[in-house]
């Protein structure tokens, strides 16, 4: 018997590569927002009293929870705030999936789900997507210990209509259904309107994508007051002070600048639509995307070869060496100028 035998061992999540190369790069591999945060965020951080940093932040992140609740039409105690949606989801797994019955999530989805399940010793089943990478709602009408659906899904970018999400939630009244909406602002239909209708629904979103705040680590969940209370109890059992003063100030400013949010998200969507057309012209099959990225496979050239070539040109996209998707590239939508450079490099390579 060795002390090694008593150590918890898991295979960690693998994030997108953070390039360490000299010169200008085009980073299209981690789905970051291509534009800076709102000027209101900058002003809020400049106005922050430096003396507040010696004090613990608000335990419940109340200023930010209130701002989020007001924006979406909920009560403050129906909102849970965490350090990015990963923190919110990790706490949600720990809180709501305590059954011996396996939880369900798609076989092709956000690859952190099975990491958390393994870490917390939660039994799970990866439910295969259909051949077109869409979810079969009927696959989630079986006995389970909980359900997690990323909508729109990642890395495919495909969104389920709201009626399909409701069908899953309605069919599983005895377990918690988590809908992970990290990319919903780019074309998906949010399940937030269903929260008051179904007590077993928790909707999770993030500021990392559409609100240009990946570096601030802000995520939140909306659910009925009982779910939020249980989620908060688990959080406070681990760490009471998770949101720092700067993140709280930046988050409030970001959610309040509605015009900048709408303007920049629209720019990303328009650039995505343009990029889709260009990639199709170059021989790519591009899945329908409701996100700030596209999932594409070339008809002749292997995805890995394209991935490696783009790196030589300091253009970084995401390649997944996994079954069923190992001939696809996930390409974040950057600025129009960045996408034009990507298309030009691909044109030269594919000739």
Short mmCIF file of N, CA, C and O in Angstrom, two decimals, residues 37-50 52-53 55-58 60-68 81-82 207 211-213 215-219 242-257:
data_model
loop_
_atom_site.label_atom_id
_atom_site.label_comp_id
_atom_site.label_asym_id
_atom_site.label_seq_id
_atom_site.Cartn_x
_atom_site.Cartn_y
_atom_site.Cartn_z
N UNK A 37 -13.81 44.74 -24.26
CA UNK A 37 -15.00 45.01 -23.45
C UNK A 37 -15.52 46.43 -23.68
O UNK A 37 -14.82 47.29 -24.22
N UNK A 38 -16.73 46.66 -23.26
CA UNK A 38 -17.37 47.96 -23.37
C UNK A 38 -16.56 49.05 -22.66
O UNK A 38 -15.86 48.80 -21.67
N UNK A 39 -16.68 50.28 -23.16
CA UNK A 39 -16.02 51.42 -22.51
C UNK A 39 -16.53 51.61 -21.09
O UNK A 39 -15.81 52.12 -20.22
N UNK A 40 -17.76 51.17 -20.83
CA UNK A 40 -18.31 51.26 -19.47
C UNK A 40 -17.55 50.35 -18.51
O UNK A 40 -17.40 50.67 -17.33
N UNK A 41 -17.04 49.22 -19.02
CA UNK A 41 -16.25 48.32 -18.19
C UNK A 41 -14.93 48.99 -17.83
O UNK A 41 -14.49 48.97 -16.66
N UNK A 42 -14.30 49.59 -18.82
CA UNK A 42 -13.03 50.29 -18.57
C UNK A 42 -13.24 51.40 -17.54
O UNK A 42 -12.43 51.57 -16.61
N UNK A 43 -14.30 52.15 -17.67
CA UNK A 43 -14.59 53.25 -16.75
C UNK A 43 -14.84 52.72 -15.34
O UNK A 43 -14.38 53.29 -14.35
N UNK A 44 -15.56 51.60 -15.24
CA UNK A 44 -15.87 51.01 -13.93
C UNK A 44 -14.60 50.57 -13.21
O UNK A 44 -14.45 50.77 -12.00
N UNK A 45 -13.65 50.00 -13.97
CA UNK A 45 -12.40 49.56 -13.36
C UNK A 45 -11.53 50.74 -12.96
O UNK A 45 -10.87 50.72 -11.92
N UNK A 46 -11.53 51.79 -13.78
CA UNK A 46 -10.76 52.99 -13.45
C UNK A 46 -11.32 53.68 -12.21
O UNK A 46 -10.57 54.30 -11.44
N UNK A 47 -12.62 53.57 -12.02
CA UNK A 47 -13.28 54.24 -10.89
C UNK A 47 -13.23 53.43 -9.59
O UNK A 47 -13.61 53.94 -8.54
N UNK A 48 -12.78 52.19 -9.68
CA UNK A 48 -12.76 51.33 -8.50
C UNK A 48 -11.78 51.86 -7.46
O UNK A 48 -10.62 52.14 -7.77
N UNK A 49 -12.25 52.04 -6.26
CA UNK A 49 -11.41 52.50 -5.16
C UNK A 49 -10.41 51.41 -4.80
O UNK A 49 -10.79 50.31 -4.38
N UNK A 50 -9.13 51.68 -4.97
CA UNK A 50 -8.09 50.68 -4.73
C UNK A 50 -8.13 50.16 -3.30
O UNK A 50 -7.75 49.01 -3.02
N UNK A 52 -10.60 49.22 -1.68
CA UNK A 52 -11.54 48.10 -1.51
C UNK A 52 -10.87 46.75 -1.70
O UNK A 52 -11.40 45.73 -1.26
N UNK A 53 -9.70 46.73 -2.34
CA UNK A 53 -9.04 45.45 -2.60
C UNK A 53 -8.46 44.82 -1.34
O UNK A 53 -8.13 43.64 -1.34
N UNK A 55 -10.26 44.52 1.25
CA UNK A 55 -11.46 43.96 1.88
C UNK A 55 -11.97 42.75 1.10
O UNK A 55 -11.82 42.70 -0.12
N UNK A 56 -12.59 41.82 1.80
CA UNK A 56 -13.23 40.71 1.11
C UNK A 56 -14.38 41.22 0.26
O UNK A 56 -15.08 42.16 0.63
N UNK A 57 -14.61 40.62 -0.90
CA UNK A 57 -15.74 41.04 -1.74
C UNK A 57 -17.07 40.56 -1.15
O UNK A 57 -17.09 39.76 -0.21
N UNK A 58 -18.15 41.06 -1.72
CA UNK A 58 -19.48 40.63 -1.30
C UNK A 58 -19.61 39.11 -1.46
O UNK A 58 -19.33 38.57 -2.52
N UNK A 60 -22.13 37.02 -1.64
CA UNK A 60 -23.10 36.50 -2.60
C UNK A 60 -22.99 37.16 -3.98
O UNK A 60 -23.82 36.91 -4.84
N UNK A 61 -21.95 37.99 -4.15
CA UNK A 61 -21.80 38.74 -5.41
C UNK A 61 -23.07 39.52 -5.71
O UNK A 61 -23.49 39.63 -6.87
N UNK A 62 -23.67 40.07 -4.67
CA UNK A 62 -24.99 40.69 -4.78
C UNK A 62 -25.09 41.77 -5.85
O UNK A 62 -26.08 41.80 -6.59
N UNK A 63 -24.12 42.69 -5.97
CA UNK A 63 -24.28 43.73 -7.01
C UNK A 63 -24.42 43.14 -8.41
O UNK A 63 -25.25 43.60 -9.20
N UNK A 64 -23.63 42.13 -8.70
CA UNK A 64 -23.68 41.50 -10.02
C UNK A 64 -24.94 40.64 -10.17
O UNK A 64 -25.58 40.64 -11.22
N UNK A 65 -25.28 39.90 -9.12
CA UNK A 65 -26.50 39.09 -9.17
C UNK A 65 -27.73 39.96 -9.41
O UNK A 65 -28.63 39.61 -10.19
N UNK A 66 -27.77 41.13 -8.77
CA UNK A 66 -28.90 42.05 -8.97
C UNK A 66 -28.94 42.56 -10.40
O UNK A 66 -30.00 42.65 -11.02
N UNK A 67 -27.77 42.91 -10.94
CA UNK A 67 -27.72 43.43 -12.31
C UNK A 67 -28.16 42.36 -13.32
O UNK A 67 -28.89 42.66 -14.28
N UNK A 68 -27.71 41.13 -13.12
CA UNK A 68 -28.11 40.04 -14.01
C UNK A 68 -29.60 39.78 -13.89
O UNK A 68 -30.31 39.61 -14.90
N UNK A 81 -23.94 33.36 -9.02
CA UNK A 81 -22.79 33.88 -9.77
C UNK A 81 -21.52 33.12 -9.38
O UNK A 81 -21.30 32.83 -8.20
N UNK A 82 -20.69 32.82 -10.37
CA UNK A 82 -19.46 32.10 -10.09
C UNK A 82 -18.31 32.58 -10.95
O UNK A 82 -18.46 33.46 -11.80
N UNK A 207 -20.06 35.27 -19.23
CA UNK A 207 -19.64 36.56 -19.80
C UNK A 207 -18.42 36.39 -20.71
O UNK A 207 -17.95 37.35 -21.30
N UNK A 211 -19.90 38.76 -24.03
CA UNK A 211 -19.68 39.99 -23.27
C UNK A 211 -18.20 40.32 -23.09
O UNK A 211 -17.82 41.14 -22.24
N UNK A 212 -17.35 39.68 -23.88
CA UNK A 212 -15.93 40.05 -23.99
C UNK A 212 -15.21 40.06 -22.65
O UNK A 212 -14.38 40.93 -22.39
N UNK A 213 -15.50 39.09 -21.79
CA UNK A 213 -14.92 39.11 -20.45
C UNK A 213 -14.31 37.77 -20.04
O UNK A 213 -14.35 37.41 -18.87
N UNK A 215 -11.32 37.05 -19.62
CA UNK A 215 -10.26 37.29 -18.65
C UNK A 215 -10.75 37.66 -17.26
O UNK A 215 -9.96 37.63 -16.30
N UNK A 216 -12.02 38.00 -17.12
CA UNK A 216 -12.56 38.37 -15.82
C UNK A 216 -13.18 37.17 -15.09
O UNK A 216 -13.41 37.23 -13.89
N UNK A 217 -13.47 36.09 -15.83
CA UNK A 217 -14.04 34.86 -15.25
C UNK A 217 -15.36 35.15 -14.54
O UNK A 217 -15.44 35.19 -13.32
N UNK A 218 -16.41 35.32 -15.31
CA UNK A 218 -17.74 35.58 -14.76
C UNK A 218 -18.74 34.63 -15.42
O UNK A 218 -18.87 34.60 -16.64
N UNK A 219 -19.42 33.86 -14.60
CA UNK A 219 -20.48 32.99 -15.09
C UNK A 219 -21.66 33.06 -14.13
O UNK A 219 -21.53 33.54 -13.00
N UNK A 242 -15.55 34.02 -3.80
CA UNK A 242 -15.03 33.58 -5.10
C UNK A 242 -14.92 34.69 -6.13
O UNK A 242 -14.06 34.64 -6.99
N UNK A 243 -15.78 35.69 -6.07
CA UNK A 243 -15.75 36.76 -7.07
C UNK A 243 -14.99 37.96 -6.53
O UNK A 243 -15.35 38.52 -5.49
N UNK A 244 -13.93 38.38 -7.23
CA UNK A 244 -13.16 39.51 -6.71
C UNK A 244 -13.82 40.84 -7.04
O UNK A 244 -14.74 40.93 -7.86
N UNK A 245 -13.36 41.90 -6.37
CA UNK A 245 -13.99 43.21 -6.49
C UNK A 245 -13.97 43.73 -7.94
O UNK A 245 -14.94 44.34 -8.40
N UNK A 246 -12.88 43.50 -8.65
CA UNK A 246 -12.78 43.99 -10.03
C UNK A 246 -13.75 43.26 -10.95
O UNK A 246 -14.38 43.88 -11.82
N UNK A 247 -13.87 41.95 -10.77
CA UNK A 247 -14.79 41.18 -11.60
C UNK A 247 -16.24 41.62 -11.36
O UNK A 247 -17.04 41.71 -12.30
N UNK A 248 -16.57 41.89 -10.11
CA UNK A 248 -17.93 42.35 -9.80
C UNK A 248 -18.23 43.68 -10.48
O UNK A 248 -19.29 43.87 -11.09
N UNK A 249 -17.28 44.62 -10.39
CA UNK A 249 -17.47 45.93 -11.00
C UNK A 249 -17.56 45.82 -12.52
O UNK A 249 -18.43 46.44 -13.16
N UNK A 250 -16.67 45.04 -13.11
CA UNK A 250 -16.67 44.88 -14.56
C UNK A 250 -17.94 44.18 -15.04
O UNK A 250 -18.51 44.54 -16.07
N UNK A 251 -18.38 43.20 -14.28
CA UNK A 251 -19.58 42.45 -14.67
C UNK A 251 -20.82 43.32 -14.69
O UNK A 251 -21.64 43.23 -15.61
N UNK A 252 -20.99 44.14 -13.67
CA UNK A 252 -22.14 45.04 -13.62
C UNK A 252 -22.13 45.99 -14.82
O UNK A 252 -23.15 46.20 -15.48
N UNK A 253 -20.96 46.56 -15.12
CA UNK A 253 -20.86 47.48 -16.25
C UNK A 253 -21.15 46.78 -17.57
O UNK A 253 -21.82 47.33 -18.45
N UNK A 254 -20.65 45.56 -17.73
CA UNK A 254 -20.84 44.82 -18.97
C UNK A 254 -22.31 44.51 -19.23
O UNK A 254 -22.79 44.64 -20.36
N UNK A 255 -23.03 44.12 -18.19
CA UNK A 255 -24.43 43.76 -18.37
C UNK A 255 -25.30 44.99 -18.60
O UNK A 255 -26.36 44.93 -19.23
N UNK A 256 -24.82 46.15 -18.13
CA UNK A 256 -25.62 47.37 -18.27
C UNK A 256 -25.44 48.05 -19.63
O UNK A 256 -26.29 48.84 -20.04
N UNK A 257 -24.35 47.75 -20.34
CA UNK A 257 -24.12 48.39 -21.64
C UNK A 257 -24.78 47.54 -22.74
O UNK A 257 -24.13 46.82 -23.49
#
